[in-house]
Amino acid sequence: MPIPISYSFRNLWTRRLTTVLTAIGMALVVFVFAATLMLSEGLRKTLIATGSPENVVVIRKGSQSEVQSGIERNQASIVESRPEVAIGPDGRLLLAKELVVLINIPKRESGKPSNVVIRGVSESSLRLRPQVKLVSGRMPRPGSVEVIAGKSIAERFKGGGLGETLRFGMRNWKVVGVFDAGATGFSSEIWGDIDQLMQAFRRPVYSSVLFRQRDPAQFKRLKEEIESDPRLTVEAKLENRYYEDQSEAMSTFLRIMGIALTAIFSIGAVIGAMITMYAAVANRVIEIGTLRALGFTRGSILAAFVFESLFLGLIGGLLGLFFASFMQLITISTMNWQSFAELAFSFTLTPAITVKGLLFALFMGLAGGLLPAFRAARMNIADALRST
């Protein structure tokens, strides 16, 4: 005969102080666990959202990012002549030859310099990235020393705001517009006229060639032909895959760090739950003996105590996830290890992270309550009833 669930609830309520303290300890561990996964997911989502599966990025073979890449003008022209490049409604190719370099700009709050991506673009660059919207000011005039800054740059870096001036490439560049690219990496970039930027940085080669495919289903064949062309030393990647690769190293590091920290903290939470459940067993010896005398089996006693510990874990998991959800309101920045530039992104809570957090909390509850539950179930009826 099973013990009523209400019995376990009443016992937890009777020891509500220790119940709350134990649940808070588990909640803190779940908070750290979920926050780390949210950080990794936020970084991954930001970079993946930056790219489109319809666009192809061509960079120098062996390069990990556009910053390290260099494509000669004649090679860029060969890629431009491919029949697979889509044509826009105005009859022009949906292709952009771009330059990507890093500069150092001080932050507004701390004054400490940090790497920022400068992207040399053309008119086609905006048509290939519909998620980029100008929110204030205007676009730079071709052939001018004018730039537009991503929203994240305008907010966090000196000289990045509308009407301000940035100094790089031995020139002063006026910020004539601010654009918003949503939750993508482009919001952490500065864009300017490619020809002017190539002159300023004395760069005779492009960093990458970006184009829209006529038929995305033919990408595999296109990739093979471009990479096997003896005139070219380049490789082609889908834009979303390219940015996903950018997040891999950092996301892996964050996950490993999070698991290590969580493992250390969870030991304390499990010990706390175990102490709580052992104390519950010690304080209810006569109750346990009475239940056994009334006909409740050892399995019923075991199940009741395991249920209590699991419920403690569930409370801790829900609390931890509740507080972790507020982390989505925070935007942080970190170094992208592939491009060595600063990237701003937000914590992201997904259903998968929620499920993992709850399962981890239940595991802590089970690990902390299993041994005390076995002890309660194995008590001798006579010894339990004689206890004072």
Tab-separated table of C-alpha atoms in Angstrom:
chain	number	residue	atom	x	y	z
A	1	MET	CA	0.000	0.000	0.000
A	2	PRO	CA	1.554	3.362	-1.030
A	3	ILE	CA	1.906	6.221	1.433
A	4	PRO	CA	-0.269	9.245	0.495
A	5	ILE	CA	1.644	12.016	-1.227
A	6	SER	CA	0.093	14.510	1.188
A	7	TYR	CA	2.143	12.890	3.971
A	8	SER	CA	5.383	13.904	2.228
A	9	PHE	CA	4.109	17.428	1.596
A	10	ARG	CA	3.133	17.858	5.252
A	11	ASN	CA	6.567	16.726	6.408
A	12	LEU	CA	8.288	19.163	4.084
A	13	TRP	CA	6.051	21.957	5.359
A	14	THR	CA	6.770	21.010	8.990
A	15	ARG	CA	10.502	21.421	8.261
A	16	ARG	CA	9.923	24.445	6.018
A	17	LEU	CA	13.071	26.322	7.100
A	18	THR	CA	15.419	23.479	6.178
A	19	THR	CA	13.296	22.767	3.094
A	20	VAL	CA	13.663	26.346	1.871
A	21	LEU	CA	17.414	26.500	2.617
A	22	THR	CA	18.059	23.204	0.825
A	23	ALA	CA	15.965	24.278	-2.162
A	24	ILE	CA	17.825	27.600	-2.356
A	25	GLY	CA	21.155	25.746	-2.406
A	26	MET	CA	19.967	23.619	-5.311
A	27	ALA	CA	18.519	26.695	-7.028
A	28	LEU	CA	21.918	28.402	-6.971
A	29	VAL	CA	23.539	25.402	-8.631
A	30	VAL	CA	20.814	25.193	-11.281
A	31	PHE	CA	21.169	28.949	-11.841
A	32	VAL	CA	24.896	28.577	-12.574
A	33	PHE	CA	24.261	25.532	-14.762
A	34	ALA	CA	21.487	27.212	-16.769
A	35	ALA	CA	23.278	30.572	-17.043
A	36	THR	CA	26.356	28.912	-18.531
A	37	LEU	CA	24.298	27.008	-21.081
A	38	MET	CA	22.368	30.210	-21.871
A	39	LEU	CA	25.645	32.054	-22.409
A	40	SER	CA	26.903	29.399	-24.819
A	41	GLU	CA	23.562	29.275	-26.636
A	42	GLY	CA	23.403	33.077	-26.860
A	43	LEU	CA	26.832	33.218	-28.487
A	44	ARG	CA	25.987	30.410	-30.893
A	45	LYS	CA	22.609	31.885	-31.795
A	46	THR	CA	24.077	35.347	-32.397
A	47	LEU	CA	26.713	34.071	-34.799
A	48	ILE	CA	24.446	31.638	-36.624
A	49	ALA	CA	21.767	34.320	-37.048
A	50	THR	CA	24.454	36.495	-38.642
A	51	GLY	CA	24.600	34.291	-41.728
A	52	SER	CA	22.077	33.242	-44.351
A	53	PRO	CA	21.849	29.736	-45.899
A	54	GLU	CA	21.263	31.389	-49.280
A	55	ASN	CA	24.588	33.268	-49.247
A	56	VAL	CA	28.038	31.853	-49.952
A	57	VAL	CA	31.236	33.202	-48.357
A	58	VAL	CA	34.464	32.704	-50.280
A	59	ILE	CA	37.705	33.097	-48.299
A	60	ARG	CA	41.319	32.074	-48.787
A	61	LYS	CA	41.889	28.353	-48.346
A	62	GLY	CA	43.072	27.528	-44.825
A	63	SER	CA	41.794	30.767	-43.303
A	64	GLN	CA	39.701	30.502	-40.151
A	65	SER	CA	38.032	33.887	-40.594
A	66	GLU	CA	37.773	36.871	-42.930
A	67	VAL	CA	40.373	38.718	-40.831
A	68	GLN	CA	43.003	36.134	-41.796
A	69	SER	CA	41.877	35.843	-45.412
A	70	GLY	CA	43.141	37.552	-48.538
A	71	ILE	CA	41.693	37.157	-52.049
A	72	GLU	CA	43.475	38.641	-55.052
A	73	ARG	CA	41.452	40.885	-57.339
A	74	ASN	CA	41.774	38.524	-60.310
A	75	GLN	CA	40.517	35.609	-58.196
A	76	ALA	CA	37.581	37.702	-56.978
A	77	SER	CA	36.737	38.452	-60.624
A	78	ILE	CA	36.738	34.734	-61.467
A	79	VAL	CA	34.282	34.058	-58.644
A	80	GLU	CA	32.194	37.027	-59.803
A	81	SER	CA	31.904	35.519	-63.297
A	82	ARG	CA	30.386	32.257	-62.052
A	83	PRO	CA	26.933	31.584	-63.560
A	84	GLU	CA	25.656	30.445	-60.157
A	85	VAL	CA	25.713	34.031	-58.809
A	86	ALA	CA	22.168	35.350	-58.506
A	87	ILE	CA	21.017	38.537	-60.223
A	88	GLY	CA	18.854	41.106	-58.448
A	89	PRO	CA	15.637	42.716	-59.771
A	90	ASP	CA	17.713	45.664	-61.019
A	91	GLY	CA	19.823	43.371	-63.197
A	92	ARG	CA	22.955	43.652	-61.042
A	93	LEU	CA	24.799	40.724	-59.483
A	94	LEU	CA	24.016	39.978	-55.850
A	95	LEU	CA	27.708	39.862	-54.995
A	96	ALA	CA	29.907	41.938	-52.710
A	97	LYS	CA	33.691	42.038	-52.412
A	98	GLU	CA	34.502	42.982	-48.840
A	99	LEU	CA	37.403	43.934	-46.624
A	100	VAL	CA	37.583	43.019	-42.932
A	101	VAL	CA	40.206	44.478	-40.598
A	102	LEU	CA	40.535	45.027	-36.854
A	103	ILE	CA	41.072	48.341	-35.095
A	104	ASN	CA	41.400	49.309	-31.441
A	105	ILE	CA	38.763	51.640	-29.944
A	106	PRO	CA	38.384	52.638	-26.271
A	107	LYS	CA	35.135	51.792	-24.498
A	108	ARG	CA	32.902	54.549	-23.191
A	109	GLU	CA	32.675	53.339	-19.597
A	110	SER	CA	36.142	51.998	-18.833
A	111	GLY	CA	38.263	53.736	-21.483
A	112	LYS	CA	40.012	50.424	-22.115
A	113	PRO	CA	40.677	49.654	-25.804
A	114	SER	CA	39.136	46.641	-27.474
A	115	ASN	CA	39.249	45.122	-30.954
A	116	VAL	CA	36.423	46.073	-33.297
A	117	VAL	CA	35.693	44.830	-36.823
A	118	ILE	CA	35.829	47.356	-39.660
A	119	ARG	CA	34.066	46.032	-42.753
A	120	GLY	CA	34.571	47.566	-46.180
A	121	VAL	CA	31.300	47.182	-48.041
A	122	SER	CA	29.567	48.129	-51.271
A	123	GLU	CA	25.916	48.763	-52.112
A	124	SER	CA	25.347	45.030	-52.663
A	125	SER	CA	26.401	44.252	-49.093
A	126	LEU	CA	23.139	45.646	-47.747
A	127	ARG	CA	21.030	43.812	-50.312
A	128	LEU	CA	22.664	40.542	-49.266
A	129	ARG	CA	21.901	41.226	-45.588
A	130	PRO	CA	18.265	42.291	-45.239
A	131	GLN	CA	18.490	42.029	-41.433
A	132	VAL	CA	20.664	45.174	-41.384
A	133	LYS	CA	18.443	48.247	-40.987
A	134	LEU	CA	19.572	51.875	-40.765
A	135	VAL	CA	17.919	53.292	-37.618
A	136	SER	CA	19.352	56.812	-37.632
A	137	GLY	CA	21.393	59.058	-39.920
A	138	ARG	CA	22.175	58.064	-43.504
A	139	MET	CA	24.380	55.771	-45.545
A	140	PRO	CA	28.004	56.815	-46.274
A	141	ARG	CA	28.571	58.540	-49.597
A	142	PRO	CA	30.726	56.460	-51.999
A	143	GLY	CA	34.328	57.653	-52.039
A	144	SER	CA	33.988	59.566	-48.735
A	145	VAL	CA	35.624	59.116	-45.329
A	146	GLU	CA	32.268	58.312	-43.735
A	147	VAL	CA	31.153	55.199	-41.881
A	148	ILE	CA	28.080	53.734	-40.237
A	149	ALA	CA	28.290	51.951	-36.872
A	150	GLY	CA	26.377	49.012	-35.491
A	151	LYS	CA	24.030	49.770	-32.614
A	152	SER	CA	26.244	47.916	-30.147
A	153	ILE	CA	29.299	49.918	-31.255
A	154	ALA	CA	27.436	53.238	-31.000
A	155	GLU	CA	26.368	52.467	-27.443
A	156	ARG	CA	29.591	51.031	-26.030
A	157	PHE	CA	32.551	52.658	-27.810
A	158	LYS	CA	33.894	56.208	-27.832
A	159	GLY	CA	33.470	57.933	-31.168
A	160	GLY	CA	30.967	55.335	-32.388
A	161	GLY	CA	27.822	57.418	-31.938
A	162	LEU	CA	25.989	59.349	-34.635
A	163	GLY	CA	27.879	62.532	-35.561
A	164	GLU	CA	31.046	61.467	-33.709
A	165	THR	CA	34.460	60.887	-35.259
A	166	LEU	CA	36.695	57.823	-35.235
A	167	ARG	CA	40.431	57.877	-35.913
A	168	PHE	CA	41.944	54.908	-37.733
A	169	GLY	CA	43.914	54.183	-40.900
A	170	MET	CA	45.668	57.585	-40.557
A	171	ARG	CA	42.329	59.317	-41.244
A	172	ASN	CA	39.375	60.767	-39.361
A	173	TRP	CA	36.104	59.028	-40.171
A	174	LYS	CA	32.753	60.604	-39.419
A	175	VAL	CA	29.913	58.371	-38.218
A	176	VAL	CA	26.966	59.427	-40.388
A	177	GLY	CA	24.590	56.585	-39.506
A	178	VAL	CA	23.761	53.873	-36.980
A	179	PHE	CA	22.350	50.526	-38.075
A	180	ASP	CA	20.637	47.735	-36.187
A	181	ALA	CA	21.276	44.158	-37.275
A	182	GLY	CA	19.211	42.574	-34.504
A	183	ALA	CA	20.763	39.718	-32.540
A	184	THR	CA	23.609	39.217	-35.025
A	185	GLY	CA	27.332	39.861	-35.055
A	186	PHE	CA	26.957	42.717	-37.541
A	187	SER	CA	25.703	44.966	-34.718
A	188	SER	CA	29.276	44.841	-33.366
A	189	GLU	CA	30.863	46.120	-36.612
A	190	ILE	CA	31.624	49.415	-38.349
A	191	TRP	CA	30.949	49.654	-42.095
A	192	GLY	CA	32.472	51.988	-44.665
A	193	ASP	CA	33.218	52.328	-48.367
A	194	ILE	CA	35.482	49.450	-49.385
A	195	ASP	CA	37.639	51.449	-51.814
A	196	GLN	CA	38.387	54.131	-49.209
A	197	LEU	CA	39.139	51.564	-46.522
A	198	MET	CA	41.466	49.571	-48.787
A	199	GLN	CA	43.428	52.758	-49.484
A	200	ALA	CA	43.508	53.746	-45.811
A	201	PHE	CA	44.790	50.358	-44.662
A	202	ARG	CA	46.993	49.833	-47.729
A	203	ARG	CA	45.294	46.541	-48.473
A	204	PRO	CA	45.518	45.530	-52.167
A	205	VAL	CA	43.407	42.397	-51.672
A	206	TYR	CA	39.881	41.620	-50.528
A	207	SER	CA	39.124	39.642	-47.392
A	208	SER	CA	36.136	37.773	-48.796
A	209	VAL	CA	33.615	37.546	-51.596
A	210	LEU	CA	29.972	37.166	-50.629
A	211	PHE	CA	27.226	36.262	-53.083
A	212	ARG	CA	23.674	34.947	-53.278
A	213	GLN	CA	23.154	31.603	-55.045
A	214	ARG	CA	20.734	31.174	-57.915
A	215	ASP	CA	19.902	27.681	-56.677
A	216	PRO	CA	20.899	26.853	-53.058
A	217	ALA	CA	20.366	23.140	-53.787
A	218	GLN	CA	23.402	23.213	-56.099
A	219	PHE	CA	25.822	24.449	-53.421
A	220	LYS	CA	27.723	21.170	-53.119
A	221	ARG	CA	28.565	21.145	-56.816
A	222	LEU	CA	29.417	24.855	-56.738
A	223	LYS	CA	31.757	24.334	-53.785
A	224	GLU	CA	33.566	21.468	-55.511
A	225	GLU	CA	34.065	23.444	-58.726
A	226	ILE	CA	35.336	26.588	-56.983
A	227	GLU	CA	37.750	24.715	-54.716
A	228	SER	CA	39.075	22.511	-57.540
A	229	ASP	CA	39.641	25.433	-59.939
A	230	PRO	CA	43.467	25.623	-60.427
A	231	ARG	CA	43.254	29.411	-60.819
A	232	LEU	CA	41.846	29.806	-57.302
A	233	THR	CA	43.228	29.229	-53.807
A	234	VAL	CA	39.940	29.686	-51.999
A	235	GLU	CA	37.231	27.736	-50.221
A	236	ALA	CA	33.471	28.323	-50.250
A	237	LYS	CA	31.130	28.006	-47.290
A	238	LEU	CA	27.480	28.693	-46.701
A	239	GLU	CA	27.336	31.940	-44.741
A	240	ASN	CA	25.391	30.461	-41.823
A	241	ARG	CA	27.844	27.533	-41.612
A	242	TYR	CA	30.778	29.945	-41.710
A	243	TYR	CA	29.473	31.849	-38.681
A	244	GLU	CA	28.526	28.637	-36.886
A	245	ASP	CA	32.162	27.562	-37.148
A	246	GLN	CA	33.121	30.924	-35.629
A	247	SER	CA	31.167	30.088	-32.458
A	248	GLU	CA	32.405	26.526	-32.023
A	249	ALA	CA	35.595	27.133	-30.030
A	250	MET	CA	34.093	29.691	-27.648
A	251	SER	CA	30.889	27.703	-27.118
A	252	THR	CA	32.884	24.566	-26.317
A	253	PHE	CA	34.998	26.468	-23.796
A	254	LEU	CA	31.918	27.932	-22.102
A	255	ARG	CA	30.226	24.538	-21.864
A	256	ILE	CA	33.319	22.886	-20.366
A	257	MET	CA	33.746	25.733	-17.877
A	258	GLY	CA	30.068	25.577	-16.948
A	259	ILE	CA	30.107	21.825	-16.426
A	260	ALA	CA	33.230	22.068	-14.251
A	261	LEU	CA	31.777	24.833	-12.073
A	262	THR	CA	28.419	23.106	-11.822
A	263	ALA	CA	30.015	19.805	-10.833
A	264	ILE	CA	31.883	21.501	-7.985
A	265	PHE	CA	28.845	23.421	-6.734
A	266	SER	CA	26.504	20.457	-7.108
A	267	ILE	CA	28.559	18.415	-4.629
A	268	GLY	CA	27.710	20.953	-1.936
A	269	ALA	CA	24.036	20.986	-2.933
A	270	VAL	CA	23.812	17.180	-2.869
A	271	ILE	CA	25.487	17.050	0.558
A	272	GLY	CA	23.025	19.682	1.799
A	273	ALA	CA	20.064	17.651	0.529
A	274	MET	CA	21.502	14.503	2.052
A	275	ILE	CA	21.933	16.159	5.464
A	276	THR	CA	18.361	17.458	5.295
A	277	MET	CA	16.953	14.034	4.459
A	278	TYR	CA	19.069	12.243	7.081
A	279	ALA	CA	17.764	14.735	9.657
A	280	ALA	CA	14.224	14.030	8.468
A	281	VAL	CA	14.780	10.303	8.948
A	282	ALA	CA	16.290	10.810	12.418
A	283	ASN	CA	13.358	12.993	13.543
A	284	ARG	CA	10.718	10.576	12.243
A	285	VAL	CA	11.958	7.219	13.488
A	286	ILE	CA	8.788	6.564	15.522
A	287	GLU	CA	6.632	7.658	12.573
A	288	ILE	CA	8.470	5.242	10.316
A	289	GLY	CA	7.988	2.407	12.831
A	290	THR	CA	4.283	3.237	13.115
A	291	LEU	CA	3.861	3.250	9.335
A	292	ARG	CA	5.547	-0.135	9.100
A	293	ALA	CA	3.343	-1.487	11.920
A	294	LEU	CA	0.243	-0.275	10.049
A	295	GLY	CA	1.238	-2.408	7.074
A	296	PHE	CA	3.152	-0.017	4.819
A	297	THR	CA	5.955	-1.867	3.041
A	298	ARG	CA	9.638	-0.994	2.910
A	299	GLY	CA	9.114	0.009	-0.727
A	300	SER	CA	6.414	2.481	0.289
A	301	ILE	CA	8.704	4.076	2.887
A	302	LEU	CA	11.518	4.253	0.336
A	303	ALA	CA	9.225	5.806	-2.281
A	304	ALA	CA	7.933	8.441	0.176
A	305	PHE	CA	11.397	9.671	1.104
A	306	VAL	CA	12.630	9.576	-2.504
A	307	PHE	CA	9.571	11.615	-3.499
A	308	GLU	CA	10.411	14.225	-0.855
A	309	SER	CA	13.974	14.572	-2.096
A	310	LEU	CA	12.832	14.769	-5.730
A	311	PHE	CA	10.295	17.435	-4.802
A	312	LEU	CA	13.064	19.410	-3.095
A	313	GLY	CA	15.101	19.157	-6.282
A	314	LEU	CA	12.108	20.248	-8.391
A	315	ILE	CA	11.563	23.328	-6.231
A	316	GLY	CA	15.273	24.192	-6.487
A	317	GLY	CA	15.240	23.664	-10.256
A	318	LEU	CA	12.211	25.878	-10.814
A	319	LEU	CA	13.664	28.637	-8.628
A	320	GLY	CA	17.029	28.455	-10.372
A	321	LEU	CA	15.474	28.612	-13.842
A	322	PHE	CA	13.170	31.453	-12.785
A	323	PHE	CA	16.090	33.645	-11.743
A	324	ALA	CA	18.214	32.508	-14.708
A	325	SER	CA	15.479	33.685	-17.088
A	326	PHE	CA	16.157	37.294	-16.045
A	327	MET	CA	19.682	36.949	-17.453
A	328	GLN	CA	18.106	37.324	-20.906
A	329	LEU	CA	17.757	41.029	-20.158
A	330	ILE	CA	21.542	41.387	-19.959
A	331	THR	CA	23.814	41.975	-22.950
A	332	ILE	CA	27.484	41.139	-22.522
A	333	SER	CA	30.513	41.239	-24.780
A	334	THR	CA	33.452	38.920	-25.167
A	335	MET	CA	36.316	38.188	-27.518
A	336	ASN	CA	35.497	36.041	-30.525
A	337	TRP	CA	38.494	33.705	-30.614
A	338	GLN	CA	38.228	33.199	-34.366
A	339	SER	CA	38.174	36.851	-35.435
A	340	PHE	CA	39.820	38.328	-32.286
A	341	ALA	CA	37.154	41.036	-32.262
A	342	GLU	CA	34.729	41.906	-29.501
A	343	LEU	CA	31.239	40.513	-29.949
A	344	ALA	CA	28.111	41.574	-28.035
A	345	PHE	CA	25.379	39.016	-27.379
A	346	SER	CA	22.647	38.118	-24.874
A	347	PHE	CA	21.872	35.081	-22.736
A	348	THR	CA	19.337	32.806	-24.438
A	349	LEU	CA	17.003	30.443	-22.571
A	350	THR	CA	15.641	27.621	-24.723
A	351	PRO	CA	13.221	24.754	-23.950
A	352	ALA	CA	16.161	22.333	-24.148
A	353	ILE	CA	18.071	24.283	-21.471
A	354	THR	CA	14.938	24.355	-19.291
A	355	VAL	CA	14.571	20.582	-19.530
A	356	LYS	CA	18.272	20.030	-18.812
A	357	GLY	CA	18.082	22.328	-15.778
A	358	LEU	CA	15.076	20.496	-14.329
A	359	LEU	CA	16.592	17.061	-14.957
A	360	PHE	CA	19.821	18.166	-13.302
A	361	ALA	CA	17.879	19.468	-10.285
A	362	LEU	CA	15.952	16.187	-9.996
A	363	PHE	CA	19.223	14.273	-10.213
A	364	MET	CA	20.652	16.323	-7.321
A	365	GLY	CA	17.508	15.667	-5.307
A	366	LEU	CA	17.670	11.936	-6.009
A	367	ALA	CA	21.397	11.739	-5.233
A	368	GLY	CA	20.868	13.579	-1.943
A	369	GLY	CA	17.826	11.586	-0.832
A	370	LEU	CA	18.511	8.041	-1.980
A	371	LEU	CA	20.792	6.926	0.886
A	372	PRO	CA	18.590	8.446	3.631
A	373	ALA	CA	15.576	6.801	1.972
A	374	PHE	CA	17.277	3.393	2.048
A	375	ARG	CA	18.108	3.923	5.716
A	376	ALA	CA	14.471	4.725	6.515
A	377	ALA	CA	13.211	1.722	4.543
A	378	ARG	CA	15.570	-0.715	6.259
A	379	MET	CA	14.586	0.243	9.820
A	380	ASN	CA	13.413	-2.589	12.067
A	381	ILE	CA	9.826	-2.077	13.251
A	382	ALA	CA	10.491	-2.968	16.878
A	383	ASP	CA	13.624	-0.821	17.109
A	384	ALA	CA	11.842	2.131	15.532
A	385	LEU	CA	8.861	1.901	17.931
A	386	ARG	CA	11.157	1.638	20.992
A	387	SER	CA	13.065	4.780	19.915
A	388	THR	CA	12.558	7.941	22.011
